[in-house]
Coordinates of C-alpha atoms and ligand atoms in Angstrom, one line a residue:
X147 CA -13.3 -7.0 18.6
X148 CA -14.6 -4.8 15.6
X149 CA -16.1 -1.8 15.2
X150 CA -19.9 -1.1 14.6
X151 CA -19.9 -0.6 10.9
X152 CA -23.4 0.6 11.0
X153 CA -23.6 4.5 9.3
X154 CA -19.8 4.3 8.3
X155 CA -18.4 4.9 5.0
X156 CA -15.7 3.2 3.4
X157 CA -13.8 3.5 0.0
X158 CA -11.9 0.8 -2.5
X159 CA -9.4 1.5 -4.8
X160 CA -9.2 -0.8 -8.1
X161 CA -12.6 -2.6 -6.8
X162 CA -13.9 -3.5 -10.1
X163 CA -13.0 -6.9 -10.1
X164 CA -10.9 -9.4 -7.8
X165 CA -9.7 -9.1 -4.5
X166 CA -11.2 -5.5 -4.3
X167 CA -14.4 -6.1 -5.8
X168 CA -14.6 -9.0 -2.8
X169 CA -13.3 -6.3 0.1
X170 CA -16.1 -3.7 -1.2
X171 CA -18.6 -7.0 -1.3
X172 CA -17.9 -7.9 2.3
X173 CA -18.0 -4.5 3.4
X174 CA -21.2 -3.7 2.2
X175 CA -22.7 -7.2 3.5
X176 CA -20.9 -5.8 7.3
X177 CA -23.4 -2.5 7.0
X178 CA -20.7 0.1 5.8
X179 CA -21.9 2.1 2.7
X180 CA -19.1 1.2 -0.2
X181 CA -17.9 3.6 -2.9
X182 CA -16.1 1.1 -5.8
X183 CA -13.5 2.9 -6.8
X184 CA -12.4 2.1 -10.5
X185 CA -10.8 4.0 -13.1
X186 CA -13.1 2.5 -15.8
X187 CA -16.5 3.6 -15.6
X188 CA -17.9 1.2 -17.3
X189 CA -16.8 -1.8 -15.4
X190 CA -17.3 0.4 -12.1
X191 CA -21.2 0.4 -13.3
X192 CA -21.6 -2.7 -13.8
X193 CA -19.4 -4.5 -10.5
X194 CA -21.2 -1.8 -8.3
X195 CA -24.5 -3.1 -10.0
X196 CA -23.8 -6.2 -9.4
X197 CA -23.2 -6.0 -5.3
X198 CA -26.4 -3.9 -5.1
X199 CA -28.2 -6.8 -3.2
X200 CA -25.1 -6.7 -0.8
X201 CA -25.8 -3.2 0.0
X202 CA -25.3 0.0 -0.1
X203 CA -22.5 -0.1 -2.9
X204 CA -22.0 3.2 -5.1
X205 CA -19.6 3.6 -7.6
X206 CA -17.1 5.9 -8.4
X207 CA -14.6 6.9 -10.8
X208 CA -11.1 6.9 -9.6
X209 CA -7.7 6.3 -11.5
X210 CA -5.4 6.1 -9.1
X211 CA -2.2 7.9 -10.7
X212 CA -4.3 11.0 -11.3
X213 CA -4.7 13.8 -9.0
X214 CA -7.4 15.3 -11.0
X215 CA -9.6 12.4 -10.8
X216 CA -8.7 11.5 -6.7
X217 CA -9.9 15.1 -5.9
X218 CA -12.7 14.3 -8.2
X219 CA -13.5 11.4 -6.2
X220 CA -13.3 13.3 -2.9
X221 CA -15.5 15.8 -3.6
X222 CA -18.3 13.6 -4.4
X223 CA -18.0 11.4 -1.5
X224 CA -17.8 14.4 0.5
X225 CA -20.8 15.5 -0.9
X226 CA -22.9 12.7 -0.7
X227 CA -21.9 11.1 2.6
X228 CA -19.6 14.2 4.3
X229 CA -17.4 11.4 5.8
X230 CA -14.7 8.5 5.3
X231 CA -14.2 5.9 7.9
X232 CA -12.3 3.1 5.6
X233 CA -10.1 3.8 3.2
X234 CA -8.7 0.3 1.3
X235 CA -6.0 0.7 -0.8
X236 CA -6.0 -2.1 -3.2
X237 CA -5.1 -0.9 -6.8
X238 CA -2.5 -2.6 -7.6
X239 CA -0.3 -4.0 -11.0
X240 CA 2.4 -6.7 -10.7
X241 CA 4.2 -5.3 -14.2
X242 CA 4.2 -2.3 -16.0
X243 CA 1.8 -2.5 -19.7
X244 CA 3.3 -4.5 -21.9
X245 CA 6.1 -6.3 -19.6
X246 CA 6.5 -9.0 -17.0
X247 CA 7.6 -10.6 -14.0
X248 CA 11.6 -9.4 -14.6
X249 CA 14.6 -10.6 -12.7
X250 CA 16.8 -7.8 -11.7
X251 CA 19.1 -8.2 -14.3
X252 CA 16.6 -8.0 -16.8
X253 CA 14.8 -5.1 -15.7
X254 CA 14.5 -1.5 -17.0
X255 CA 14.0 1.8 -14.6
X256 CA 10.8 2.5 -16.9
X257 CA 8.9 -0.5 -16.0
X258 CA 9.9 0.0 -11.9
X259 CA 8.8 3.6 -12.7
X260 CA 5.4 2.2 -13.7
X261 CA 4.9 0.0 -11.3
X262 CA 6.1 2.9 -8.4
X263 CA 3.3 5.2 -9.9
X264 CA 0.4 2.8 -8.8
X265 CA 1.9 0.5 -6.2
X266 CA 3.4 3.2 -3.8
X267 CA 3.0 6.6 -5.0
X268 CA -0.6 6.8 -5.8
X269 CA -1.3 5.1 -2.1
X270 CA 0.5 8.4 -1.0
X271 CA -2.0 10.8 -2.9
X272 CA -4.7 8.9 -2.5
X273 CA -4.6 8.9 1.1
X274 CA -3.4 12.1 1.6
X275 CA -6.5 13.3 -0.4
X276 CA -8.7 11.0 2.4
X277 CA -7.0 11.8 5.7
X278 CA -8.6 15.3 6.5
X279 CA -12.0 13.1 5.9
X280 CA -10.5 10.3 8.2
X281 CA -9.4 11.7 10.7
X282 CA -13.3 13.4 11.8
X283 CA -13.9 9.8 12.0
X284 CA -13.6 8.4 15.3
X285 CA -12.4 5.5 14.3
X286 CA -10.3 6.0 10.7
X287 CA -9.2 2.8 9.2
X288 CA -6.5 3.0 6.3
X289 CA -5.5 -0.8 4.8
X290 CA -3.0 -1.2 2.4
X291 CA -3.1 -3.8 0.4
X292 CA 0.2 -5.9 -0.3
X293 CA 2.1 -9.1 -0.6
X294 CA 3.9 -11.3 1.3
X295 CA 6.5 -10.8 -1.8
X296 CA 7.3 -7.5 0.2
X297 CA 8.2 -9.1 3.5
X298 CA 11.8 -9.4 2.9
X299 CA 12.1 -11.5 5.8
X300 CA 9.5 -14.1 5.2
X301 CA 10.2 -17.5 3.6
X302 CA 7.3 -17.4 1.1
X303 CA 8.8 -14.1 -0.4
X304 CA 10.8 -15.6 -2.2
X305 CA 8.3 -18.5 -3.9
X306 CA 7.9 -18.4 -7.9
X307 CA 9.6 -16.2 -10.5
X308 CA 11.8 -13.8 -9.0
X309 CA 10.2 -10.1 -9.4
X310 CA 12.2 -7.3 -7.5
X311 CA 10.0 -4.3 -9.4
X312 CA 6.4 -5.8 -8.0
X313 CA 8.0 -7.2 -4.4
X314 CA 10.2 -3.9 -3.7
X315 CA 7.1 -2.0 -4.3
X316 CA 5.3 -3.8 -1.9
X317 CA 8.2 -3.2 0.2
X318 CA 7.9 0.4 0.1
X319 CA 4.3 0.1 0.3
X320 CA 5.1 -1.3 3.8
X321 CA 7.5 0.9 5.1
X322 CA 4.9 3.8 4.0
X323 CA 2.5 1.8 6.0
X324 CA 4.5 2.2 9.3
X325 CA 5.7 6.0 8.6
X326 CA 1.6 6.7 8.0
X327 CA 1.0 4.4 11.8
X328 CA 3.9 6.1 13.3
X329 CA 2.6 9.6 12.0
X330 CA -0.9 9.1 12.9
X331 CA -0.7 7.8 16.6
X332 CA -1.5 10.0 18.6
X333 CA -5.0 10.0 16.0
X334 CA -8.0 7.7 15.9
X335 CA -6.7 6.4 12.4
X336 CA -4.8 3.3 12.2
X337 CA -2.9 1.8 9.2
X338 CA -2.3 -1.3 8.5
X339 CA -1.3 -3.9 5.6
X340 CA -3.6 -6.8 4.2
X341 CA -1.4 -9.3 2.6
X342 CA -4.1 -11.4 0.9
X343 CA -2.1 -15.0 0.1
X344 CA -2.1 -16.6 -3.1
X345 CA -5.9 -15.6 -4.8
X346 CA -7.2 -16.7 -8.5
X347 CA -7.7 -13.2 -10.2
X348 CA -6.9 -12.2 -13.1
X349 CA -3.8 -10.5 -11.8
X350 CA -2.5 -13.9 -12.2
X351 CA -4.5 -15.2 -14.8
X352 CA -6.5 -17.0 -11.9
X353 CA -3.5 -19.2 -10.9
X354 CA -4.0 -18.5 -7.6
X355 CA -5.1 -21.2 -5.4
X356 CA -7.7 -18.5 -2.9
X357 CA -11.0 -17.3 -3.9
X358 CA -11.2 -13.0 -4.0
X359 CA -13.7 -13.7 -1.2
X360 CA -10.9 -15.9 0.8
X361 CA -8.3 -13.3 0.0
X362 CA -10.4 -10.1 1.2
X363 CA -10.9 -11.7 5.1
X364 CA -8.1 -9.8 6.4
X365 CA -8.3 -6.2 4.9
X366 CA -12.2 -6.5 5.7
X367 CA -11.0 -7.6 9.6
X368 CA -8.6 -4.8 9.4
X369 CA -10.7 -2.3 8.0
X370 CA -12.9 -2.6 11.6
X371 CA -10.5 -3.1 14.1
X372 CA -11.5 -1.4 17.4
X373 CA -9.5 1.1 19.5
X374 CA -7.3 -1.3 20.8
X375 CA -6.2 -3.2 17.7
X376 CA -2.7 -3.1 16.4
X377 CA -1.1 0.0 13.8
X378 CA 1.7 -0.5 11.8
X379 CA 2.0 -4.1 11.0
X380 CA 1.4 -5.9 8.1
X381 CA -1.2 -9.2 8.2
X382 CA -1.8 -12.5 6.2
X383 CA -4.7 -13.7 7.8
X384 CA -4.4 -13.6 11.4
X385 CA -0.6 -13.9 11.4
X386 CA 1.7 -10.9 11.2
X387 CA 4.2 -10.5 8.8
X388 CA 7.8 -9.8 9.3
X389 CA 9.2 -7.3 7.4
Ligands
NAP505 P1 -6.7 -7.6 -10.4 O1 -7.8 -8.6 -10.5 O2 -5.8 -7.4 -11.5 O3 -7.3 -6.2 -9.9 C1 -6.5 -5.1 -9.8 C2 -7.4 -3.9 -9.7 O4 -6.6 -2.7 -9.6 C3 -8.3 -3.7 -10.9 O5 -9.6 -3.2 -10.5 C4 -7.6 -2.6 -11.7 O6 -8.4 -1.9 -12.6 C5 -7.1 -1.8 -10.6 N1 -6.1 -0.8 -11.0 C6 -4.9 -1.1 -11.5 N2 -4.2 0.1 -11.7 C7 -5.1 1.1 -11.4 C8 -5.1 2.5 -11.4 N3 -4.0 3.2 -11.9 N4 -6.1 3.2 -11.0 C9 -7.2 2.6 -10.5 N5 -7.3 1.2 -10.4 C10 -6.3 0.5 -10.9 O7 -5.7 -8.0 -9.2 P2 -6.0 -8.5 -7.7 O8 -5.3 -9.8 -7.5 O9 -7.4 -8.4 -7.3 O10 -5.0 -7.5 -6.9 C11 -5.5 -6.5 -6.0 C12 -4.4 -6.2 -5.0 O11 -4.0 -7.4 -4.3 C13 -3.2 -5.6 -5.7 O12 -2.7 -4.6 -4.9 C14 -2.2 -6.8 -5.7 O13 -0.9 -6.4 -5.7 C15 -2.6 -7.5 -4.4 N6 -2.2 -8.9 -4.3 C16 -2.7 -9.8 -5.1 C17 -2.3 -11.2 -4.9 C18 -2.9 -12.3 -5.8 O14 -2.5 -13.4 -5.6 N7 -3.9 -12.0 -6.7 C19 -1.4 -11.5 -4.0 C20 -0.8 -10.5 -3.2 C21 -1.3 -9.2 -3.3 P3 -8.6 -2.4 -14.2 O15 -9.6 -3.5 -14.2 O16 -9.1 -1.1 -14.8 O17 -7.3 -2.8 -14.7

């Protein structure tokens, strides 16, 4: 069961392009109106422009690791819709400017401190700036997006180059996710992850053997869970993660 999506409001993070650009796509086609978050405003313009058939798609500026522009992105969906029902957080980098995939060995504190700054902290402003607008909704959905690199326990962690900066941040991305479910409870909000599988994005360089669309289903099914769906857990399609 999901929740009515008509007259609800939902926000994207990093939604210029792949797998968010696809989650703010197939909210809008479900009826909720979509702010694209993306710290360019250029390529915000023009993916927002392009979903306009899909819906009601506006776009907004938002770079994640900045509190000036989050707060600048909060006041102006507060003041064009007064409320947040979705928040999707799906920014996300897999290596810091200028590096790569590193094995522990050959990694540097700098790069993890990058990575950190838009994998796991910025999901901590970002929905701490949101919450006092999600929790007047009565029915507050924050989704996280992550990996399945993050589930320590799960066999297809541990696929491909080895990556502890990228993986451990999805790591802590879920544990945030369950001290946020834990926290929020006794609330209408719940918080889940998305894990969206293997998707061809640029992220990648388009390796990836899903479509964005593919990849999206489960954050967009999250995003409308109804009262009695599940808070805390992570997801890869309809199976739940371990951690
Ligand atoms: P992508 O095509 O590279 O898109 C990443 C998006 O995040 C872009 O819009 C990017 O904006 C934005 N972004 C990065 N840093 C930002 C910041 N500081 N502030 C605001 N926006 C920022 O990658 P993707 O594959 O769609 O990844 C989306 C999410 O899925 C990530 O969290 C990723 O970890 C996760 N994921 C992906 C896969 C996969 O196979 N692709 C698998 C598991 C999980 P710019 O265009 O301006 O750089």
């Amino acid at each position: 069961m999901t929740t009515d999506a008509h007259g609800k409001v939902a926000l994207v993070t990093g939604a210029n392009k792949g797998i968010g650009k696809a989650i703010a796509k197939g909210l809008a086609r479900k009826g909720f109106t979509v702010f694209l978050g993306a710290r360019d405003s250029e390529k915000g313009i023009a993916a927002a422009a392009e979903l306009k058939a899909e819906g009601d798609v506006r776009f907004v500026q938002l770079e994640v690791t900045h509190l000036t522009s989050v707060l600048s992105a909060k006041q102006l969906i507060e003041s064009e819709t007064g409320r947040l029902d979705v928040l999707v957080n799906n920014a996300g980098i897999g290596a810091a400017p200028g590096s790569r995939f590193n094995t522990p060995e050959e990694e540097i504190a700098e790069n993890m401190r990058a990575v950190y700054e838009t994998n796991v902290f910025a999901v901590v402003r970002v929905t701490n700036a949101f919450l006092p607008l999600l929790l007047q909704s009565d029915a507050g959905r924050i989704v996280n997006v992550t990996s399945k690199r993050g589930s320590l326990g799960e066999e297809g962690a541990w696929v491909g180059r080895p990556n502890m900066t990228y993986s451990s941040s999805k790591t802590a991305l879920n544990a945030i996710t369950v001290h946020y479910a834990r926290s929020l409870a006794e609330t209408h909000v719940k918080v889940n992850g998305a894990a969206p599988g293997h998707v061809a994005t640029d992220f990648n360089g388009f390796r990836g053997t899903r479509t964005p669309e593919h990849g999206a289903e489960v954050a967009i099914r999250l995003a409308q869970l109804d009262i009695d769906g599940p808070t805390g857990a992570v997801f890869e399609d309809e199976h739940q993660l371990c951690w």
